[in-house]
C-alpha cells in the first residue's frame, strides 16, 4: 500500500508541476533556440487594458445576485442601430446589463448606453443630425477615405471628457491592432478615442493610436464576440446584425472583397453562438438591409424591438430590476445636457473642433439654387487642404473653374474658404478666389465676406445675414446685401398635415453704382399623396428708383440668362415657380456596396417671369409674363458607404418666349 500511495503522491506532484508550468508560461511568447521571442504565436492572445477594474465594477453592480447580466452588441455598420430597439425592449422587461461587450458600429450604441443614456436619448442624438454631412471624403494619407472628425466633435459636444472606465455600465470594446496583429480589449481610455477606434473599418476610416497600438474595427475578425462576454458571466444576451442580402451581385470585384471579409467575421460569430447555446441570442431581422442604410435609424430600431419581443418569454430570466433610481437620475442629467448641446449645434451644425487637417478633392457649384453667391456662377474643381480647429474652418484649394452660364470658358483658379464661429449663433465667413484663362492675361479676383446669425424659436428658425461681394476684373462689380429669413418645418403635433416646410425671406441689395433694391420671397413644399410633393415659390424684387433695372441671378431662376440677354428690363420683377415632384422616401440604389443613390426627387416644373417699370400703365403688359419656361428637374444624393453625400441638381427646360432650350446643372461634393 505504501508503494501505491507513493505512486499516487508522485502523480499528483507531476500534475501540480504541470499546472504551475502551464500557468507560468501562459501569455508568454515562445523562446526560439536563438533566444528571440516568437510573437507570431501570440496572435490569438488578446491584449487587455483595465480588466481588474472592469471585474471589480461588475461585482459591485451584480450585488447579491449569483451572476451578472452581460450584453453583447454586434457590429454591422448601419444595421447595428437595431440595438436601440433591442435595448428598449430589454428595459421594458426590467433588464439593464451589468456589463456590455461590443465592437464596430455597435460600439456607438453600446458606449452611449453605457454612459447612462436611454435608448430614446441615443436615438434622438443620432436621428436629429444628418450623419451624411459629418463625414468628409479625403485623400487617404492617414489610412481612410473618410474623415470622421466632425462626427467625433458632435459626440464630444455631449460626452465632454468622459472616460470609459468611469461609465455607469462597465464596457469592453474589442478592437484589432494593426501593429501586433492581436486583438485589443479596451476597458479604459478616452471615450472619443475608443469610439473612433471601435468602428475604424479598414480603408473607409483611419486607424486610431492607442497606447502604442494602431487600432481598427474589431468586427472584421468576429462580428459577435459572444465568447468574450461568457468569460465574465454565464448569463449573457447577444444582439446580432448579420448581413444576408441575396440580391447583391457576387461577380462585382468590390462586392467579392466585402463578402470575403464578411465570411470570416460571420463564421467566427456563428462559432461563438454554437459554442454557447445557453446564451440568449436575439437575431435582429435586419439582415437584408444594406450596411449603408444610415438614413433608416428609426426603421432599424423598430426591427430590433420586434426581434427582441419575439423572445419575450425568455427575457424574465434575465431581469435585474431595470434602470433603477441611480440610472434614472443620470438620464435626467443627460436630458439637460442634450438640450444644451442641441442649442449649440443647431445654428450651424458646428461646435469647437479638435485639430484635423486633410487633403481632399473638391467639386462645387456657386450657382446652386438658393445660394447667395450672386456675382459668381462658376463650377470649381480641384484639390484642397482642409483644416478644422477650435472655432475655425479653413480650406485652401487650387484647380480649375468653368463658367457654365456666361462665357462657357475654363479658367485656372485658386480659392480660399474660411469660417470663424464667434458664438454658437454667430459666424463670420469669407470665400475668395483668383482666376485666369491663361498666364498672359491679368488675374481676376472675387471675394464674398458675410456675417450670419441664426436663432431658433418655436415658430421658426430665424436667420440674419449681411454680406459684401466684390468682383475685380474686366467688369468690376460690388454688391452689398442683407436679409432676414424665417424657416419652419412643422412637427406632427401641429395642424399642418400636408405642409412639409416653408420659408419667408426679406432682403435689401445695393450695387457699387448706388442703386438699391428690396426683395421678398416665399417658398413651400406640400405632401399631396404618398411620394408626390408640390413645390411652390414666388419672389419679387423692386428697385427704389424707376430708372434702375432689377436683376435676376442664376441661383434664383433658370430664366435669369434670358433676362440678361434681352437687356430690356424694368425696375420691378416677379418670379413664380411650381413643380410636381416624385420623391419616394424608400428609394435607394446601391452600386458595388460602395456608393448609394438616394433622396431622389424627379418631376416637372413651370416658371414665369414678369418684368416691368413702375410707370407702365398698360394692363396687358402687367398681366402677360415676359418669359416663361417648362421642363423637368432631378435631384439626388450620391453617398459614399451611406455616409458622405454628394448632391446633383439638373434642370432642363424650354423657354417659350425665345423658343430655345435652357439648362442648369449643379454639383456639390
mmCIF file with all atom_site columns, N, CA and C in Angstrom, residues 309-370:
data_model
loop_
_atom_site.group_PDB
_atom_site.id
_atom_site.type_symbol
_atom_site.label_atom_id
_atom_site.label_alt_id
_atom_site.label_comp_id
_atom_site.label_asym_id
_atom_site.label_entity_id
_atom_site.label_seq_id
_atom_site.pdbx_PDB_ins_code
_atom_site.Cartn_x
_atom_site.Cartn_y
_atom_site.Cartn_z
_atom_site.occupancy
_atom_site.B_iso_or_equiv
_atom_site.pdbx_formal_charge
_atom_site.auth_seq_id
_atom_site.auth_comp_id
_atom_site.auth_asym_id
_atom_site.auth_atom_id
_atom_site.pdbx_PDB_model_num
ATOM 1   N N  . UNK A 1 309 ? -38.759 41.299 -29.050 1.00 0.00 ? 309 UNK A N  1
ATOM 2   C CA . UNK A 1 309 ? -40.080 40.988 -28.498 1.00 0.00 ? 309 UNK A CA 1
ATOM 3   C C  . UNK A 1 309 ? -40.488 39.543 -28.783 1.00 0.00 ? 309 UNK A C  1
ATOM 4   N N  . UNK A 1 310 ? -39.991 38.972 -29.855 1.00 0.00 ? 310 UNK A N  1
ATOM 5   C CA . UNK A 1 310 ? -40.300 37.574 -30.178 1.00 0.00 ? 310 UNK A CA 1
ATOM 6   C C  . UNK A 1 310 ? -39.753 36.612 -29.123 1.00 0.00 ? 310 UNK A C  1
ATOM 7   N N  . UNK A 1 311 ? -38.770 37.077 -28.352 1.00 0.00 ? 311 UNK A N  1
ATOM 8   C CA . UNK A 1 311 ? -38.177 36.237 -27.313 1.00 0.00 ? 311 UNK A CA 1
ATOM 9   C C  . UNK A 1 311 ? -38.623 36.679 -25.926 1.00 0.00 ? 311 UNK A C  1
ATOM 10  N N  . UNK A 1 312 ? -39.761 37.362 -25.846 1.00 0.00 ? 312 UNK A N  1
ATOM 11  C CA . UNK A 1 312 ? -40.218 37.911 -24.571 1.00 0.00 ? 312 UNK A CA 1
ATOM 12  C C  . UNK A 1 312 ? -40.408 36.832 -23.509 1.00 0.00 ? 312 UNK A C  1
ATOM 13  N N  . UNK A 1 313 ? -40.734 35.602 -23.901 1.00 0.00 ? 313 UNK A N  1
ATOM 14  C CA . UNK A 1 313 ? -40.940 34.523 -22.934 1.00 0.00 ? 313 UNK A CA 1
ATOM 15  C C  . UNK A 1 313 ? -39.658 34.177 -22.185 1.00 0.00 ? 313 UNK A C  1
ATOM 16  N N  . UNK A 1 314 ? -38.503 34.505 -22.766 1.00 0.00 ? 314 UNK A N  1
ATOM 17  C CA . UNK A 1 314 ? -37.225 34.154 -22.143 1.00 0.00 ? 314 UNK A CA 1
ATOM 18  C C  . UNK A 1 314 ? -36.599 35.327 -21.385 1.00 0.00 ? 314 UNK A C  1
ATOM 19  N N  . UNK A 1 315 ? -37.141 36.514 -21.571 1.00 0.00 ? 315 UNK A N  1
ATOM 20  C CA . UNK A 1 315 ? -36.492 37.695 -21.007 1.00 0.00 ? 315 UNK A CA 1
ATOM 21  C C  . UNK A 1 315 ? -36.600 37.756 -19.491 1.00 0.00 ? 315 UNK A C  1
ATOM 22  N N  . UNK A 1 316 ? -37.659 37.182 -18.916 1.00 0.00 ? 316 UNK A N  1
ATOM 23  C CA . UNK A 1 316 ? -37.845 37.256 -17.474 1.00 0.00 ? 316 UNK A CA 1
ATOM 24  C C  . UNK A 1 316 ? -36.691 36.671 -16.686 1.00 0.00 ? 316 UNK A C  1
ATOM 25  N N  . UNK A 1 317 ? -36.025 35.667 -17.235 1.00 0.00 ? 317 UNK A N  1
ATOM 26  C CA . UNK A 1 317 ? -34.911 35.027 -16.530 1.00 0.00 ? 317 UNK A CA 1
ATOM 27  C C  . UNK A 1 317 ? -33.712 35.954 -16.387 1.00 0.00 ? 317 UNK A C  1
ATOM 28  N N  . UNK A 1 318 ? -33.682 37.056 -17.145 1.00 0.00 ? 318 UNK A N  1
ATOM 29  C CA . UNK A 1 318 ? -32.547 37.978 -17.109 1.00 0.00 ? 318 UNK A CA 1
ATOM 30  C C  . UNK A 1 318 ? -32.883 39.277 -16.383 1.00 0.00 ? 318 UNK A C  1
ATOM 31  N N  . UNK A 1 319 ? -34.081 39.368 -15.844 1.00 0.00 ? 319 UNK A N  1
ATOM 32  C CA . UNK A 1 319 ? -34.497 40.603 -15.184 1.00 0.00 ? 319 UNK A CA 1
ATOM 33  C C  . UNK A 1 319 ? -33.604 40.905 -13.985 1.00 0.00 ? 319 UNK A C  1
ATOM 34  N N  . UNK A 1 320 ? -33.167 42.138 -13.895 1.00 0.00 ? 320 UNK A N  1
ATOM 35  C CA . UNK A 1 320 ? -32.318 42.547 -12.769 1.00 0.00 ? 320 UNK A CA 1
ATOM 36  C C  . UNK A 1 320 ? -32.763 43.879 -12.167 1.00 0.00 ? 320 UNK A C  1
ATOM 37  N N  . UNK A 1 321 ? -34.012 44.234 -12.407 1.00 0.00 ? 321 UNK A N  1
ATOM 38  C CA . UNK A 1 321 ? -34.539 45.441 -11.790 1.00 0.00 ? 321 UNK A CA 1
ATOM 39  C C  . UNK A 1 321 ? -34.670 46.637 -12.705 1.00 0.00 ? 321 UNK A C  1
ATOM 40  N N  . UNK A 1 322 ? -34.129 46.565 -13.895 1.00 0.00 ? 322 UNK A N  1
ATOM 41  C CA . UNK A 1 322 ? -34.265 47.669 -14.834 1.00 0.00 ? 322 UNK A CA 1
ATOM 42  C C  . UNK A 1 322 ? -33.374 48.851 -14.500 1.00 0.00 ? 322 UNK A C  1
ATOM 43  N N  . UNK A 1 323 ? -33.689 50.026 -15.027 1.00 0.00 ? 323 UNK A N  1
ATOM 44  C CA . UNK A 1 323 ? -32.810 51.182 -14.875 1.00 0.00 ? 323 UNK A CA 1
ATOM 45  C C  . UNK A 1 323 ? -32.484 51.552 -13.434 1.00 0.00 ? 323 UNK A C  1
ATOM 46  N N  . UNK A 1 324 ? -33.456 51.484 -12.536 1.00 0.00 ? 324 UNK A N  1
ATOM 47  C CA . UNK A 1 324 ? -33.183 51.826 -11.152 1.00 0.00 ? 324 UNK A CA 1
ATOM 48  C C  . UNK A 1 324 ? -33.100 53.327 -10.929 1.00 0.00 ? 324 UNK A C  1
ATOM 49  N N  . UNK A 1 325 ? -33.053 53.704 -9.663  1.00 0.00 ? 325 UNK A N  1
ATOM 50  C CA . UNK A 1 325 ? -33.074 55.117 -9.291  1.00 0.00 ? 325 UNK A CA 1
ATOM 51  C C  . UNK A 1 325 ? -31.832 55.851 -9.766  1.00 0.00 ? 325 UNK A C  1
ATOM 52  N N  . UNK A 1 326 ? -30.670 55.213 -9.584  1.00 0.00 ? 326 UNK A N  1
ATOM 53  C CA . UNK A 1 326 ? -29.418 55.888 -9.941  1.00 0.00 ? 326 UNK A CA 1
ATOM 54  C C  . UNK A 1 326 ? -29.358 56.203 -11.431 1.00 0.00 ? 326 UNK A C  1
ATOM 55  N N  . UNK A 1 327 ? -29.680 55.213 -12.268 1.00 0.00 ? 327 UNK A N  1
ATOM 56  C CA . UNK A 1 327 ? -29.627 55.423 -13.709 1.00 0.00 ? 327 UNK A CA 1
ATOM 57  C C  . UNK A 1 327 ? -30.706 56.405 -14.160 1.00 0.00 ? 327 UNK A C  1
ATOM 58  N N  . UNK A 1 328 ? -31.844 56.398 -13.518 1.00 0.00 ? 328 UNK A N  1
ATOM 59  C CA . UNK A 1 328 ? -32.905 57.351 -13.845 1.00 0.00 ? 328 UNK A CA 1
ATOM 60  C C  . UNK A 1 328 ? -32.446 58.784 -13.602 1.00 0.00 ? 328 UNK A C  1
ATOM 61  N N  . UNK A 1 329 ? -31.751 58.997 -12.491 1.00 0.00 ? 329 UNK A N  1
ATOM 62  C CA . UNK A 1 329 ? -31.222 60.332 -12.195 1.00 0.00 ? 329 UNK A CA 1
ATOM 63  C C  . UNK A 1 329 ? -30.164 60.742 -13.213 1.00 0.00 ? 329 UNK A C  1
ATOM 64  N N  . UNK A 1 330 ? -29.321 59.805 -13.593 1.00 0.00 ? 330 UNK A N  1
ATOM 65  C CA . UNK A 1 330 ? -28.293 60.096 -14.599 1.00 0.00 ? 330 UNK A CA 1
ATOM 66  C C  . UNK A 1 330 ? -28.942 60.521 -15.912 1.00 0.00 ? 330 UNK A C  1
ATOM 67  N N  . UNK A 1 331 ? -30.031 59.868 -16.283 1.00 0.00 ? 331 UNK A N  1
ATOM 68  C CA . UNK A 1 331 ? -30.706 60.194 -17.538 1.00 0.00 ? 331 UNK A CA 1
ATOM 69  C C  . UNK A 1 331 ? -31.368 61.568 -17.483 1.00 0.00 ? 331 UNK A C  1
ATOM 70  N N  . UNK A 1 332 ? -31.805 61.989 -16.321 1.00 0.00 ? 332 UNK A N  1
ATOM 71  C CA . UNK A 1 332 ? -32.321 63.351 -16.183 1.00 0.00 ? 332 UNK A CA 1
ATOM 72  C C  . UNK A 1 332 ? -31.209 64.364 -16.455 1.00 0.00 ? 332 UNK A C  1
ATOM 73  N N  . UNK A 1 333 ? -30.012 64.071 -15.959 1.00 0.00 ? 333 UNK A N  1
ATOM 74  C CA . UNK A 1 333 ? -28.874 64.943 -16.220 1.00 0.00 ? 333 UNK A CA 1
ATOM 75  C C  . UNK A 1 333 ? -28.536 64.955 -17.705 1.00 0.00 ? 333 UNK A C  1
ATOM 76  N N  . UNK A 1 334 ? -28.633 63.789 -18.340 1.00 0.00 ? 334 UNK A N  1
ATOM 77  C CA . UNK A 1 334 ? -28.367 63.718 -19.767 1.00 0.00 ? 334 UNK A CA 1
ATOM 78  C C  . UNK A 1 334 ? -29.399 64.520 -20.562 1.00 0.00 ? 334 UNK A C  1
ATOM 79  N N  . UNK A 1 335 ? -30.635 64.516 -20.145 1.00 0.00 ? 335 UNK A N  1
ATOM 80  C CA . UNK A 1 335 ? -31.661 65.288 -20.855 1.00 0.00 ? 335 UNK A CA 1
ATOM 81  C C  . UNK A 1 335 ? -31.296 66.763 -20.886 1.00 0.00 ? 335 UNK A C  1
ATOM 82  N N  . UNK A 1 336 ? -30.849 67.280 -19.735 1.00 0.00 ? 336 UNK A N  1
ATOM 83  C CA . UNK A 1 336 ? -30.446 68.686 -19.682 1.00 0.00 ? 336 UNK A CA 1
ATOM 84  C C  . UNK A 1 336 ? -29.219 68.937 -20.548 1.00 0.00 ? 336 UNK A C  1
ATOM 85  N N  . UNK A 1 337 ? -28.270 67.992 -20.527 1.00 0.00 ? 337 UNK A N  1
ATOM 86  C CA . UNK A 1 337 ? -27.055 68.162 -21.334 1.00 0.00 ? 337 UNK A CA 1
ATOM 87  C C  . UNK A 1 337 ? -27.369 68.087 -22.821 1.00 0.00 ? 337 UNK A C  1
ATOM 88  N N  . UNK A 1 338 ? -28.258 67.181 -23.209 1.00 0.00 ? 338 UNK A N  1
ATOM 89  C CA . UNK A 1 338 ? -28.639 67.060 -24.617 1.00 0.00 ? 338 UNK A CA 1
ATOM 90  C C  . UNK A 1 338 ? -29.307 68.339 -25.102 1.00 0.00 ? 338 UNK A C  1
ATOM 91  N N  . UNK A 1 339 ? -30.205 68.881 -24.292 1.00 0.00 ? 339 UNK A N  1
ATOM 92  C CA . UNK A 1 339 ? -30.895 70.110 -24.676 1.00 0.00 ? 339 UNK A CA 1
ATOM 93  C C  . UNK A 1 339 ? -29.907 71.255 -24.858 1.00 0.00 ? 339 UNK A C  1
ATOM 94  N N  . UNK A 1 340 ? -28.958 71.390 -23.928 1.00 0.00 ? 340 UNK A N  1
ATOM 95  C CA . UNK A 1 340 ? -27.962 72.457 -24.034 1.00 0.00 ? 340 UNK A CA 1
ATOM 96  C C  . UNK A 1 340 ? -27.059 72.254 -25.244 1.00 0.00 ? 340 UNK A C  1
ATOM 97  N N  . UNK A 1 341 ? -26.678 71.008 -25.518 1.00 0.00 ? 341 UNK A N  1
ATOM 98  C CA . UNK A 1 341 ? -25.797 70.718 -26.649 1.00 0.00 ? 341 UNK A CA 1
ATOM 99  C C  . UNK A 1 341 ? -26.494 70.960 -27.975 1.00 0.00 ? 341 UNK A C  1
ATOM 100 N N  . UNK A 1 342 ? -27.784 70.615 -28.037 1.00 0.00 ? 342 UNK A N  1
ATOM 101 C CA . UNK A 1 342 ? -28.546 70.840 -29.267 1.00 0.00 ? 342 UNK A CA 1
ATOM 102 C C  . UNK A 1 342 ? -28.588 72.324 -29.618 1.00 0.00 ? 342 UNK A C  1
ATOM 103 N N  . UNK A 1 343 ? -28.697 73.186 -28.611 1.00 0.00 ? 343 UNK A N  1
ATOM 104 C CA . UNK A 1 343 ? -28.737 74.626 -28.857 1.00 0.00 ? 343 UNK A CA 1
ATOM 105 C C  . UNK A 1 343 ? -27.409 75.115 -29.426 1.00 0.00 ? 343 UNK A C  1
ATOM 106 N N  . UNK A 1 344 ? -26.318 74.511 -28.994 1.00 0.00 ? 344 UNK A N  1
ATOM 107 C CA . UNK A 1 344 ? -25.007 74.881 -29.530 1.00 0.00 ? 344 UNK A CA 1
ATOM 108 C C  . UNK A 1 344 ? -24.875 74.449 -30.983 1.00 0.00 ? 344 UNK A C  1
ATOM 109 N N  . UNK A 1 345 ? -25.380 73.267 -31.302 1.00 0.00 ? 345 UNK A N  1
ATOM 110 C CA . UNK A 1 345 ? -25.165 72.666 -32.621 1.00 0.00 ? 345 UNK A CA 1
ATOM 111 C C  . UNK A 1 345 ? -26.154 73.160 -33.677 1.00 0.00 ? 345 UNK A C  1
ATOM 112 N N  . UNK A 1 346 ? -27.379 73.493 -33.285 1.00 0.00 ? 346 UNK A N  1
ATOM 113 C CA . UNK A 1 346 ? -28.467 73.626 -34.247 1.00 0.00 ? 346 UNK A CA 1
ATOM 114 C C  . UNK A 1 346 ? -28.314 74.794 -35.217 1.00 0.00 ? 346 UNK A C  1
ATOM 115 N N  . UNK A 1 347 ? -27.585 75.847 -34.847 1.00 0.00 ? 347 UNK A N  1
ATOM 116 C CA . UNK A 1 347 ? -27.484 77.008 -35.738 1.00 0.00 ? 347 UNK A CA 1
ATOM 117 C C  . UNK A 1 347 ? -26.682 76.683 -36.992 1.00 0.00 ? 347 UNK A C  1
ATOM 118 N N  . UNK A 1 348 ? -25.466 76.156 -36.823 1.00 0.00 ? 348 UNK A N  1
ATOM 119 C CA . UNK A 1 348 ? -24.583 75.945 -37.970 1.00 0.00 ? 348 UNK A CA 1
ATOM 120 C C  . UNK A 1 348 ? -24.055 74.515 -38.059 1.00 0.00 ? 348 UNK A C  1
ATOM 121 N N  . UNK A 1 349 ? -24.636 73.592 -37.284 1.00 0.00 ? 349 UNK A N  1
ATOM 122 C CA . UNK A 1 349 ? -24.145 72.209 -37.238 1.00 0.00 ? 349 UNK A CA 1
ATOM 123 C C  . UNK A 1 349 ? -22.642 72.195 -36.963 1.00 0.00 ? 349 UNK A C  1
ATOM 124 N N  . UNK A 1 350 ? -22.255 72.885 -35.914 1.00 0.00 ? 350 UNK A N  1
ATOM 125 C CA . UNK A 1 350 ? -20.834 73.092 -35.642 1.00 0.00 ? 350 UNK A CA 1
ATOM 126 C C  . UNK A 1 350 ? -20.623 73.343 -34.161 1.00 0.00 ? 350 UNK A C  1
ATOM 127 N N  . UNK A 1 351 ? -19.508 72.834 -33.636 1.00 0.00 ? 351 UNK A N  1
ATOM 128 C CA . UNK A 1 351 ? -19.050 73.150 -32.305 1.00 0.00 ? 351 UNK A CA 1
ATOM 129 C C  . UNK A 1 351 ? -17.539 73.250 -32.366 1.00 0.00 ? 351 UNK A C  1
ATOM 130 N N  . UNK A 1 352 ? -16.893 73.623 -31.275 1.00 0.00 ? 352 UNK A N  1
ATOM 131 C CA . UNK A 1 352 ? -15.439 73.687 -31.272 1.00 0.00 ? 352 UNK A CA 1
ATOM 132 C C  . UNK A 1 352 ? -14.855 72.347 -31.686 1.00 0.00 ? 352 UNK A C  1
ATOM 133 N N  . UNK A 1 353 ? -13.923 72.396 -32.633 1.00 0.00 ? 353 UNK A N  1
ATOM 134 C CA . UNK A 1 353 ? -13.419 71.178 -33.252 1.00 0.00 ? 353 UNK A CA 1
ATOM 135 C C  . UNK A 1 353 ? -12.039 70.818 -32.732 1.00 0.00 ? 353 UNK A C  1
ATOM 136 N N  . UNK A 1 354 ? -11.791 69.512 -32.591 1.00 0.00 ? 354 UNK A N  1
ATOM 137 C CA . UNK A 1 354 ? -10.437 69.040 -32.358 1.00 0.00 ? 354 UNK A CA 1
ATOM 138 C C  . UNK A 1 354 ? -9.633  69.243 -33.647 1.00 0.00 ? 354 UNK A C  1
ATOM 139 N N  . UNK A 1 355 ? -8.324  69.362 -33.516 1.00 0.00 ? 355 UNK A N  1
ATOM 140 C CA . UNK A 1 355 ? -7.494  69.643 -34.686 1.00 0.00 ? 355 UNK A CA 1
ATOM 141 C C  . UNK A 1 355 ? -7.572  68.500 -35.701 1.00 0.00 ? 355 UNK A C  1
ATOM 142 N N  . UNK A 1 356 ? -7.818  68.866 -36.950 1.00 0.00 ? 356 UNK A N  1
ATOM 143 C CA . UNK A 1 356 ? -7.746  67.887 -38.038 1.00 0.00 ? 356 UNK A CA 1
ATOM 144 C C  . UNK A 1 356 ? -7.346  68.605 -39.321 1.00 0.00 ? 356 UNK A C  1
ATOM 145 N N  . UNK A 1 357 ? -6.498  67.965 -40.086 1.00 0.00 ? 357 UNK A N  1
ATOM 146 C CA . UNK A 1 357 ? -6.084  68.510 -41.380 1.00 0.00 ? 357 UNK A CA 1
ATOM 147 C C  . UNK A 1 357 ? -6.068  67.376 -42.386 1.00 0.00 ? 357 UNK A C  1
ATOM 148 N N  . UNK A 1 358 ? -6.698  67.601 -43.544 1.00 0.00 ? 358 UNK A N  1
ATOM 149 C CA . UNK A 1 358 ? -6.786  66.572 -44.571 1.00 0.00 ? 358 UNK A CA 1
ATOM 150 C C  . UNK A 1 358 ? -6.667  67.195 -45.956 1.00 0.00 ? 358 UNK A C  1
ATOM 151 N N  . UNK A 1 359 ? -6.273  66.370 -46.909 1.00 0.00 ? 359 UNK A N  1
ATOM 152 C CA . UNK A 1 359 ? -6.293  66.745 -48.317 1.00 0.00 ? 359 UNK A CA 1
ATOM 153 C C  . UNK A 1 359 ? -7.478  66.062 -48.976 1.00 0.00 ? 359 UNK A C  1
ATOM 154 N N  . UNK A 1 360 ? -8.146  66.784 -49.871 1.00 0.00 ? 360 UNK A N  1
ATOM 155 C CA . UNK A 1 360 ? -9.361  66.246 -50.461 1.00 0.00 ? 360 UNK A CA 1
ATOM 156 C C  . UNK A 1 360 ? -9.557  66.795 -51.861 1.00 0.00 ? 360 UNK A C  1
ATOM 157 N N  . UNK A 1 361 ? -10.379 66.095 -52.632 1.00 0.00 ? 361 UNK A N  1
ATOM 158 C CA . UNK A 1 361 ? -10.829 66.617 -53.925 1.00 0.00 ? 361 UNK A CA 1
ATOM 159 C C  . UNK A 1 361 ? -12.054 67.485 -53.698 1.00 0.00 ? 361 UNK A C  1
ATOM 160 N N  . UNK A 1 362 ? -12.201 68.535 -54.498 1.00 0.00 ? 362 UNK A N  1
ATOM 161 C CA . UNK A 1 362 ? -13.334 69.444 -54.350 1.00 0.00 ? 362 UNK A CA 1
ATOM 162 C C  . UNK A 1 362 ? -14.061 69.597 -55.682 1.00 0.00 ? 362 UNK A C  1
ATOM 163 N N  . UNK A 1 363 ? -15.371 69.638 -55.597 1.00 0.00 ? 363 UNK A N  1
ATOM 164 C CA . UNK A 1 363 ? -16.220 69.902 -56.757 1.00 0.00 ? 363 UNK A CA 1
ATOM 165 C C  . UNK A 1 363 ? -17.437 70.653 -56.247 1.00 0.00 ? 363 UNK A C  1
ATOM 166 N N  . UNK A 1 364 ? -17.518 71.946 -56.552 1.00 0.00 ? 364 UNK A N  1
ATOM 167 C CA . UNK A 1 364 ? -18.589 72.783 -56.016 1.00 0.00 ? 364 UNK A CA 1
ATOM 168 C C  . UNK A 1 364 ? -19.119 73.730 -57.083 1.00 0.00 ? 364 UNK A C  1
ATOM 169 N N  . UNK A 1 365 ? -20.408 74.008 -57.002 1.00 0.00 ? 365 UNK A N  1
ATOM 170 C CA . UNK A 1 365 ? -21.062 74.954 -57.894 1.00 0.00 ? 365 UNK A CA 1
ATOM 171 C C  . UNK A 1 365 ? -21.513 76.166 -57.100 1.00 0.00 ? 365 UNK A C  1
ATOM 172 N N  . UNK A 1 366 ? -21.159 77.354 -57.582 1.00 0.00 ? 366 UNK A N  1
ATOM 173 C CA . UNK A 1 366 ? -21.570 78.573 -56.897 1.00 0.00 ? 366 UNK A CA 1
ATOM 174 C C  . UNK A 1 366 ? -22.942 79.056 -57.345 1.00 0.00 ? 366 UNK A C  1
ATOM 175 N N  . UNK A 1 367 ? -23.550 78.374 -58.304 1.00 0.00 ? 367 UNK A N  1
ATOM 176 C CA . UNK A 1 367 ? -24.883 78.760 -58.770 1.00 0.00 ? 367 UNK A CA 1
ATOM 177 C C  . UNK A 1 367 ? -25.946 77.788 -58.275 1.00 0.00 ? 367 UNK A C  1
ATOM 178 N N  . UNK A 1 368 ? -25.685 77.143 -57.145 1.00 0.00 ? 368 UNK A N  1
ATOM 179 C CA . UNK A 1 368 ? -26.659 76.201 -56.589 1.00 0.00 ? 368 UNK A CA 1
ATOM 180 C C  . UNK A 1 368 ? -27.961 76.933 -56.273 1.00 0.00 ? 368 UNK A C  1
ATOM 181 N N  . UNK A 1 369 ? -29.116 76.354 -56.624 1.00 0.00 ? 369 UNK A N  1
ATOM 182 C CA . UNK A 1 369 ? -30.381 77.048 -56.375 1.00 0.00 ? 369 UNK A CA 1
ATOM 183 C C  . UNK A 1 369 ? -30.523 77.483 -54.924 1.00 0.00 ? 369 UNK A C  1
ATOM 184 N N  . UNK A 1 370 ? -30.718 78.774 -54.758 1.00 0.00 ? 370 UNK A N  1
ATOM 185 C CA . UNK A 1 370 ? -30.896 79.320 -53.424 1.00 0.00 ? 370 UNK A CA 1
ATOM 186 C C  . UNK A 1 370 ? -29.640 79.834 -52.768 1.00 0.00 ? 370 UNK A C  1
#
